[in-house]
XYZ file of C-alpha atoms in Angstrom:
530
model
C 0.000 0.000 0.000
C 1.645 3.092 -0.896
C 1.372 5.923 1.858
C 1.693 9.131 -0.825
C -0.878 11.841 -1.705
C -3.309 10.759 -4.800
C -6.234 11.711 -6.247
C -7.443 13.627 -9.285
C -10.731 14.542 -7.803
C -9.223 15.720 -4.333
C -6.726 17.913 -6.389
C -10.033 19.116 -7.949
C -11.326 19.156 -3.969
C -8.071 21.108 -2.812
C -8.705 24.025 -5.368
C -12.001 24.430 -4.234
C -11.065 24.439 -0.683
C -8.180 27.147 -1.303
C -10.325 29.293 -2.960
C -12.542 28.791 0.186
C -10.014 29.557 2.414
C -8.932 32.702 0.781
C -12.579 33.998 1.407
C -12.557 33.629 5.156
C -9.231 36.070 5.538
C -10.936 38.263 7.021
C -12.569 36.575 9.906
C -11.483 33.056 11.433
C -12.851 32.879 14.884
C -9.784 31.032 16.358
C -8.907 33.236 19.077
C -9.647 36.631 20.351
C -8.579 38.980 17.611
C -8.361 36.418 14.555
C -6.768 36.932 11.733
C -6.235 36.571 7.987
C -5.676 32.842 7.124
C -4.458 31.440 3.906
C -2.491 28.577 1.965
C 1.212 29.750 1.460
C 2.321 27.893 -1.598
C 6.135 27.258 -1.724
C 8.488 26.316 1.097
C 8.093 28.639 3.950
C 10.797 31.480 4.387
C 9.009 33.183 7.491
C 6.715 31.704 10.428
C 3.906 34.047 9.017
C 3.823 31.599 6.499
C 3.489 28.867 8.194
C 0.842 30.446 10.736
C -1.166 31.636 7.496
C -1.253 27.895 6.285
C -2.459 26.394 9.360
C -5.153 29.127 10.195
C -6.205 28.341 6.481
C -6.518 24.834 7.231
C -8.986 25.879 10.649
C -11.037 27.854 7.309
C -11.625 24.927 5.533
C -12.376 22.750 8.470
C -15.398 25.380 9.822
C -16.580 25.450 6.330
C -17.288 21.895 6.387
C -17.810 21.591 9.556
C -20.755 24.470 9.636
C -23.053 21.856 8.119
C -24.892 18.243 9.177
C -23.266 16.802 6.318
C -19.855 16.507 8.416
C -21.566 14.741 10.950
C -23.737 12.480 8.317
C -23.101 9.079 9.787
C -24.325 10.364 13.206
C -27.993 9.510 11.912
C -26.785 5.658 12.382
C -27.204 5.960 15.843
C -30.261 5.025 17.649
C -30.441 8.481 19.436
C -31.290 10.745 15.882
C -33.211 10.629 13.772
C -34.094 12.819 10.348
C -36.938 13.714 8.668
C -38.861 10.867 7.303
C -39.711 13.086 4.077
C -38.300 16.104 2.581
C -35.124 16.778 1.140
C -33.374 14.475 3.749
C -32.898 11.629 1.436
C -28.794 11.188 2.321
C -29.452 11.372 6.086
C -32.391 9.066 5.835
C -30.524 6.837 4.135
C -27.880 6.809 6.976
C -31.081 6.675 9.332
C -31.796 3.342 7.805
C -28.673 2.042 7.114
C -28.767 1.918 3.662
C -26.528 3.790 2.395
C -25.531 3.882 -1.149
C -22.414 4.358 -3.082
C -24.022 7.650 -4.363
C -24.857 9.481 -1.169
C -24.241 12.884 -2.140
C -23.936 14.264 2.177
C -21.288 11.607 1.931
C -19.211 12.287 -0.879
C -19.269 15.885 -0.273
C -17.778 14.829 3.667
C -15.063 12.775 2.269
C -13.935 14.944 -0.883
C -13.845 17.693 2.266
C -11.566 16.130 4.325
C -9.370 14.844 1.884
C -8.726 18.431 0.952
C -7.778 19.449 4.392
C -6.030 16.728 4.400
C -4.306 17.742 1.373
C -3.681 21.262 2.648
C -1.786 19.758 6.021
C 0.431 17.448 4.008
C 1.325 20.424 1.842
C 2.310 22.619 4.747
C 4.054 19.710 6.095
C 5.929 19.613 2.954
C 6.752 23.829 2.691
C 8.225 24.224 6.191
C 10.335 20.766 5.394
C 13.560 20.767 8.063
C 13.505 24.647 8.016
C 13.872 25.678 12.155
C 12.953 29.435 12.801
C 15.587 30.661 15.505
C 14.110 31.990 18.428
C 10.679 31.288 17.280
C 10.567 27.682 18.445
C 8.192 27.296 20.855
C 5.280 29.132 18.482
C 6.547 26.877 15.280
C 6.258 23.454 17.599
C 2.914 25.053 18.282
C 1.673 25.779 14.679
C 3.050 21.653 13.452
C 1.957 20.095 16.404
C -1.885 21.700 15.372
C -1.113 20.498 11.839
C -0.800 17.012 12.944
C -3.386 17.511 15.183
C -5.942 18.311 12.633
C -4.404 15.486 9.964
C -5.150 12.749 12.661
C -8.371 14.278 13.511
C -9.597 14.281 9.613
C -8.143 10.936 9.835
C -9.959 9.817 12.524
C -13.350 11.682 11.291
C -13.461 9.583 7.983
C -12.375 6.316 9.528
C -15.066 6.336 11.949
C -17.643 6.565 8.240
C -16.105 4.232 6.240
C -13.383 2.045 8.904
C -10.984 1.594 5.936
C -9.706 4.453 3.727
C -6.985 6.086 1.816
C -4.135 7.290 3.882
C -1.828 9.809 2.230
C 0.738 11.789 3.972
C 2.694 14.072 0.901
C 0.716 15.953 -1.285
C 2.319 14.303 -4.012
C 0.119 12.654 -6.891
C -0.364 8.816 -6.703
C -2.979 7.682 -8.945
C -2.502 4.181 -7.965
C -3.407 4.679 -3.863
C -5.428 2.044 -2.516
C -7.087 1.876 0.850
C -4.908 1.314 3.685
C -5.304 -1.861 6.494
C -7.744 -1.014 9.475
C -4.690 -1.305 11.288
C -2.128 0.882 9.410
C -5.299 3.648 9.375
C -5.463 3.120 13.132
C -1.615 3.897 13.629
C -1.535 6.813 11.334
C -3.473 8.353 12.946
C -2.167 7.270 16.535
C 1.325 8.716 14.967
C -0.384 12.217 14.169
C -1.818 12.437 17.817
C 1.415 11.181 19.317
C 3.696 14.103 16.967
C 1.073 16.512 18.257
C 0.705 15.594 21.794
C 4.525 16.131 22.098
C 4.873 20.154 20.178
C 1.696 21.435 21.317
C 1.498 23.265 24.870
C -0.398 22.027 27.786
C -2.617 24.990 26.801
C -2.328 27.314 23.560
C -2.035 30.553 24.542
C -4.142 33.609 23.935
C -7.258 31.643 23.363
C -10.596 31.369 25.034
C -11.710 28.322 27.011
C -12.879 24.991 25.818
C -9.256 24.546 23.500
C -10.423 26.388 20.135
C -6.800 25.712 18.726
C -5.837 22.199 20.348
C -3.454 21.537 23.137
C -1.352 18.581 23.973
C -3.913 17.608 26.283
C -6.651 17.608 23.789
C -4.292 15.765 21.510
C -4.141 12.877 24.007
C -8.173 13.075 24.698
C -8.502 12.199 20.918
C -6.070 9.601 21.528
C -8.095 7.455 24.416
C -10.951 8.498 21.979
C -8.935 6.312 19.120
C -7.671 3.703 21.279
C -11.299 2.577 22.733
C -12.197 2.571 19.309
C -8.940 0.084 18.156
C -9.989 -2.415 21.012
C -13.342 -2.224 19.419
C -14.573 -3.747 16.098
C -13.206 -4.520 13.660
C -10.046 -4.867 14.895
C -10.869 -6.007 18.414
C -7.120 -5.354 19.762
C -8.099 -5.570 23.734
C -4.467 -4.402 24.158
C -5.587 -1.184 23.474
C -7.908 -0.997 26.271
C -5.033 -0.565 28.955
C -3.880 2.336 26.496
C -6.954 4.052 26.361
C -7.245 3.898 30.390
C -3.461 5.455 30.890
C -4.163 8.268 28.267
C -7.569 9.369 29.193
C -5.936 9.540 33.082
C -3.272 11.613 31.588
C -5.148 13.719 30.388
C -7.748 13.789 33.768
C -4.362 13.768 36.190
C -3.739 16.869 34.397
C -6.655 18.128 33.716
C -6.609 21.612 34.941
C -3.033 22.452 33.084
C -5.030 21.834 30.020
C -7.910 24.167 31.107
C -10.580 21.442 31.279
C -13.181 20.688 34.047
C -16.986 19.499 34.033
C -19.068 22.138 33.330
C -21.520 22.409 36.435
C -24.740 22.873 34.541
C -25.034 20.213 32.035
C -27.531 22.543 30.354
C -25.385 25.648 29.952
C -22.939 24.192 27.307
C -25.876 24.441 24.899
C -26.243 27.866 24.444
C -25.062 30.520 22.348
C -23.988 32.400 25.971
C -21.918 29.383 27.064
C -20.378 28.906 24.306
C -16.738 28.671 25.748
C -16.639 26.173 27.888
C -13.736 24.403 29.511
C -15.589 20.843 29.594
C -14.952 21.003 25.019
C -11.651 19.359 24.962
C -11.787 20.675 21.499
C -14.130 23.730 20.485
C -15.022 24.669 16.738
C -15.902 27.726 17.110
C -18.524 30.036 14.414
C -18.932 33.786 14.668
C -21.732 34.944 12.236
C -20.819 38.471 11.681
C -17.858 36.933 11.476
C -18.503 35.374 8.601
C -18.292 31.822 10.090
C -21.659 30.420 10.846
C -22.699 27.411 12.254
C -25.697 26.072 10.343
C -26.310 22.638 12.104
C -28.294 24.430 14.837
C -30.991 26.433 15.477
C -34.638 25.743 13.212
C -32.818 22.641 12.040
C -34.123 20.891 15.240
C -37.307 21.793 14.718
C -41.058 20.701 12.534
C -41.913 22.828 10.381
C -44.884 23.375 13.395
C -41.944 25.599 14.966
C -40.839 27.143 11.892
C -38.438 24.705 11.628
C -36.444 22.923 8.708
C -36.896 19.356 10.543
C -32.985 17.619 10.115
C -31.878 16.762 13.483
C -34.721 15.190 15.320
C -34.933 12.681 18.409
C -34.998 9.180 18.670
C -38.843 8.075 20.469
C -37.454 4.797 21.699
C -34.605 6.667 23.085
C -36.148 9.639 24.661
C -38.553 7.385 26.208
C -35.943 5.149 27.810
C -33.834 8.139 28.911
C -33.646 8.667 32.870
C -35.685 12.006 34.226
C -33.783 14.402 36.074
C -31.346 17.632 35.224
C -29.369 15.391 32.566
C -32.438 14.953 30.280
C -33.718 18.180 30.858
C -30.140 19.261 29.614
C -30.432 17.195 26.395
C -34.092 17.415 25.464
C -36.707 20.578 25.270
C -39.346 18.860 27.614
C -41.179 21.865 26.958
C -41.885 20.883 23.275
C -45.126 19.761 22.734
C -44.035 16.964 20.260
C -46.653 14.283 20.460
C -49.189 16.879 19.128
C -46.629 18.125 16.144
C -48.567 18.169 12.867
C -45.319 17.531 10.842
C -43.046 14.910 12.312
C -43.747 13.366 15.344
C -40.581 13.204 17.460
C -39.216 14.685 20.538
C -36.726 17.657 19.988
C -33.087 18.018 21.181
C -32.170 20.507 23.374
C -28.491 20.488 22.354
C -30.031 21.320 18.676
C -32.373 23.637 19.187
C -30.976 25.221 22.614
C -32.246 26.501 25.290
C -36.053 28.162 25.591
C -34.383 31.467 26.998
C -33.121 31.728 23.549
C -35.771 30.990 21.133
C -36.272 34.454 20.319
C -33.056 34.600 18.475
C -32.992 30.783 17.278
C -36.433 30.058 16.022
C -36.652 30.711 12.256
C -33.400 31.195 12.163
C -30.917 28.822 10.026
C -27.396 29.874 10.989
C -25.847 30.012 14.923
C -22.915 31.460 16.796
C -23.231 28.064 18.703
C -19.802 26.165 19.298
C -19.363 22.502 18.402
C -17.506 20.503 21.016
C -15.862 17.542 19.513
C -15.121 16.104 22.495
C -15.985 16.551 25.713
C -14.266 16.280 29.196
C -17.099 14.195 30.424
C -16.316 11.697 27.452
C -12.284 11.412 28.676
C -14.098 10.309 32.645
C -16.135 7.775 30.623
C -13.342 6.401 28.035
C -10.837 6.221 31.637
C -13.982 4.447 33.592
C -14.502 1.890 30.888
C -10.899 1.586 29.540
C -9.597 0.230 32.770
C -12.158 -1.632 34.072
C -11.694 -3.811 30.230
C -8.036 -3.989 31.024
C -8.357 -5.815 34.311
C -7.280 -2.145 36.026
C -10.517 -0.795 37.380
C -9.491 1.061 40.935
C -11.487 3.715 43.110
C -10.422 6.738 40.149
C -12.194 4.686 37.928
C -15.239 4.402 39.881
C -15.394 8.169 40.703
C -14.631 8.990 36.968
C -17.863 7.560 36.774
C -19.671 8.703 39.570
C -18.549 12.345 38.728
C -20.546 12.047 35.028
C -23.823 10.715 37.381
C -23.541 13.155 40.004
C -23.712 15.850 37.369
C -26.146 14.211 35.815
C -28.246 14.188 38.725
C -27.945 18.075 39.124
C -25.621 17.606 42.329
C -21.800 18.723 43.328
C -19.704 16.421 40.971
C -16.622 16.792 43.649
C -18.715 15.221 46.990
C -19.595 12.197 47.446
C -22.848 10.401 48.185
C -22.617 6.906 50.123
C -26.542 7.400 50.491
C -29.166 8.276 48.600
C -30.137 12.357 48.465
C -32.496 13.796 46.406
C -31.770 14.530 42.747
C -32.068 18.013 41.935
C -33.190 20.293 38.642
C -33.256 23.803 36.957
C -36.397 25.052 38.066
C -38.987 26.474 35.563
C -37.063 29.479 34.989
C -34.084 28.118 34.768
C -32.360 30.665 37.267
C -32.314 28.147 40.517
C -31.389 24.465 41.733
C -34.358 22.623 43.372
C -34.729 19.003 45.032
C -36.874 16.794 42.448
C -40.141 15.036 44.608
C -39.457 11.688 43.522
C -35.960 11.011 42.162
C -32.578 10.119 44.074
C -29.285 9.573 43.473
C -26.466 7.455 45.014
C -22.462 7.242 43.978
C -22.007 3.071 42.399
C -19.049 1.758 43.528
C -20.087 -2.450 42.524
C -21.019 -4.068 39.725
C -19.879 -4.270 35.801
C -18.128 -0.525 35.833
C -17.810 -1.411 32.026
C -21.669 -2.189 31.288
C -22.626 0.559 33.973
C -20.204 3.233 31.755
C -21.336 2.278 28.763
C -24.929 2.894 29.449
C -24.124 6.248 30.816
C -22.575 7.022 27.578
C -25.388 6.225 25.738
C -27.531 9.094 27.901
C -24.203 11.113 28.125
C -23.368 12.107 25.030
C -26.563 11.549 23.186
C -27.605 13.894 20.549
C -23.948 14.894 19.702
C -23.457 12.652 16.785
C -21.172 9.950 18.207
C -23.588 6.846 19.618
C -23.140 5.370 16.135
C -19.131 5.063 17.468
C -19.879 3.148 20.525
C -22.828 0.824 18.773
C -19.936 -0.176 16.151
C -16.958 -0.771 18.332
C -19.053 -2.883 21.218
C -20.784 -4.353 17.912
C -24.334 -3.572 19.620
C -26.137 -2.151 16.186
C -28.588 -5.266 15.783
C -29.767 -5.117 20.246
C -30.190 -1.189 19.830
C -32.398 -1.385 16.856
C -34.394 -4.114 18.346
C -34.965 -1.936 21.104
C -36.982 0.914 18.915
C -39.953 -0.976 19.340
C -42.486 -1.441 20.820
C -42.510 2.293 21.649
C -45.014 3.246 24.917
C -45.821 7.198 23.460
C -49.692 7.247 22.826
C -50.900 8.791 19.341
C -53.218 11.508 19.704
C -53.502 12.139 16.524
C -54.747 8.777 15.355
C -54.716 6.679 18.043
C -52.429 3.289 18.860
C -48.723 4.151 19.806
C -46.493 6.966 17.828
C -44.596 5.025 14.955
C -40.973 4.463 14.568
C -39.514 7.374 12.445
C -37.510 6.098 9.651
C -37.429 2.136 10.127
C -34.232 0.527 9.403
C -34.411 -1.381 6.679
C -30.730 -2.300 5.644
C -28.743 -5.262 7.613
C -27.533 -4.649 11.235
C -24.813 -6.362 11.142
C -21.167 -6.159 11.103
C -21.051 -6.278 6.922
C -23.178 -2.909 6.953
C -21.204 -0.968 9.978
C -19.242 1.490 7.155
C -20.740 3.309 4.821
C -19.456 2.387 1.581
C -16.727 4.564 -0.389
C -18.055 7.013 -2.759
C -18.382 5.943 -6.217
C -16.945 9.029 -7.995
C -14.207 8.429 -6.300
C -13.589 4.661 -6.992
C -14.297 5.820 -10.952
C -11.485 8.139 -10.964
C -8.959 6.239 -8.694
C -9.792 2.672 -9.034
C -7.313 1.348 -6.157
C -9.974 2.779 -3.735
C -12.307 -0.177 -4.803
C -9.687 -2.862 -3.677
């Protein structure tokens, strides 16, 4: 397998996405007073250049990343759901896992990456050996983001298709064929590792929740990839013990990185809150900036709400989902969904935000909302799980745990509660705590920490596009989709019980767990088919 840059229709793909970056020079929301970004062709004489080629990398990346279609196989998962008409054909078809070789959302995701992909092995390839005296620490910076975001586009695609190309030059190789699970896997464990040692323990200059990565978030996104390697396909439990030392790296040093549990789990999904230190990795939009996030917003709601109905909630799912402050956090229990005229399912809080802001999000397409790739709460969980697979589960492991359910319960994540106390939520006005009548909480400390984790995963990080991930690597796709039905939510409309949304109808097993590579491409570059 030859590891060198390819493609005629990603050369095509890397015009497009210079010309793209070029547009957003004047506003790149990556810090506090951003600035103007491009691609510096040529080897690099200055570090301007080399700052101007990553910062035109971050351009590309919020231009595909402004839109569901970077986040298309997150409709796999049996927490989302799309609209079962419409224009929504690609999603749906991700919904139903059935995807085809000409899913457009998917293409377009792939022919995007590749480009910034592209764009980091070219900048790799202008600042060559060249060392800028006295400006080391900012050029280990500026690499160690480059191979930050290369593993992380890496990562992003493998997680859609498990197998893909894997080029590292931006030289032409029309003859590239998809890499080994395994040599994808370590690729992209080498670009975390190269990052993890130039980056800072925090960038400096920036605002909270790591908008340009540091070496911390570097090794979150490694326990993220080595949970995933001990996973299907590759099942490499080796990687477990991995996973558990890097996540409690990261935790042990969690406050040199600038990350902590947010106390609210409600307030990271607002436009107010939009820096948070719990986002081990924040993309950040800014619409009068010019960089708008368009995956938020009316796209969560019916068209009953004046909304453009993409991102809607799983019934099956919301149904099963614990009460208290957590699901109040995820969902808009406020929504009166079983009486929506359009489509029938419960809406997501983390898409639509909070009700204290529906005067500026309803009817409105584009956001100044923050996605958080990965979440502090997610490194607890991956450390929890990780070591209690590896045969190392301890008392840290436990309260990594207990910390994600004691915020979840609306209490003080740092105490500790041997005996049960009353859970506690936002009250109607979301300005005050208050006890809940009937719910209580208690720290675990016994049991199967792995099974226990796992579940509180699934109600954890629902909504954010990444329950597909765990489904595939703990091979669980064909129990979850069982579990849709029978659904308990009366009709009131036209009587019986409210319908599954969007019934799967391809297979749930392991031969349908990637979505297939794009056609186009396999036309133009044949090796890809192999």
């Amino acid at each position: 397998m030859k590891n060198n840059r390819t493609f005629k229709s990603l050369f095509t793909a890397f015009t497009a996405v210079l010309v793209l970056a070029l547009g957003f020079q004047a506003c790149v929301p990556l810090e506090e007073n951003p600035g103007e970004v491009q691609l510096a062709p040529g080897a690099y004489t200055d570090i301007s250049e080399l700052s101007l080629g990553v910062t035109g990398i971050y351009a590309s990346l919020r231009n595909a990343s402004q839109w569901s279609t970077f986040y298309v196989n997150g409709w796999s998962g049996d927490d989302i759901t799309t609209h079962k008409a419409s224009n929504k054909a690609d999603f749906r078809e991700h919904d139903q896992r059935a995807i085809t070789n000409e899913n457009s959302r998917t293409l377009s995701n792939w022919r995007n990456i590749y480009g910034m992909i592209f764009n980091a092995n070219t900048v790799l390839k202008n600042i060559g050996d060249t060392k800028f005296t006295g400006q080391e620490d900012e050029q280990n910076r500026l690499l160690g983001e480059i191979y930050f975001l290369r593993g992380a586009m890496f990562f992003h695609l493998a997680r859609v298709h498990g197998r893909i190309a894997i080029p590292t030059t931006p030289d032409i190789d029309f003859d590239i064929q998809l890499a080994s699970q395994e040599e994808v896997y370590a690729q992209i464990e080498s670009d975390f590792m190269q990052a993890a040692n130039l980056l800072p323990d925090i960038y400096p200059g920036v605002n909270d929740g790591a908008p340009r990565p540091n070496s911390g978030s570097a090794k979150a996104m490694l326990a993220r990839l080595y949970l995933d390697w001990a996973g299907f396909p590759l099942r490499d439990n080796s990687k477990y013990a991995l996973a558990a030392s890097t996540a409690q790296d990261v935790i042990n040093n969690a406050s040199s990185h600038g990350f902590e549990l947010d106390e609210n789990p409600g307030d990271m999904w607002s436009i107010a809150n939009k820096f948070t230190k719990e986002s081990v990795w924040t993309l950040v939009y800014c619409v009068s900036c010019g960089t708008r996030n368009g995956k938020f917003a009316r796209l969560g709601w019916p068209s009953d709400n004046r909304g453009w109905g993409e991102t809607f909630a799983e019934i099956r799912y919301f149904e099963d989902f614990p009460e208290g402050a957590r699901k109040n956090a995820t969902y808009r229990m406020d929504a009166d969904w079983i009486n929506f005229s359009d489509q029938v399912t419960p809406v997501f809080r983390k898409i639509v935000g909070p009700v204290e802001e529906d005067d500026y999000a309803v009817g409105r397409h584009f956001s100044d909302r923050s996605d958080y790739y990965m979440r502090y709460a997610e490194v607890l969980l991956i450390y929890a799980e990780a070591s209690a697979r590896a045969g190392n589960a301890n008392a840290a492991s436990w309260e990594a745990l207990n910390k994600v359910r004691r915020r979840a319960a609306g209490l003080d994540f740092n105490a500790t509660y041997a005996s049960a106390v009353p859970q506690r939520v936002r009250n109607a006005d979301n300005t005050a705590w208050e006890d809940h009548p009937t719910l209580t909480y208690q720290d675990v400390s016994g049991g199967d920490l792995a099974d226990l984790t796992v579940t509180e995963r699934k109600w954890e990080l629902a909504g954010e596009w990444i329950r597909w991930n765990d489904l595939v690597r703990l091979e669980l796709v064909a129990d979850a989709f069982a579990n849709r039905n029978p659904q308990v939510t009366p009709d009131v409309v036209n009587g019986g019980i409210i319908s599954v949304q969007n019934e799967v109808i391809g297979s749930t097993g392991t031969d349908n767990y990637f979505a297939p590579i794009p056609i186009r491409e396999i036309e133009l570059l044949p090796g890809l088919g192999n």
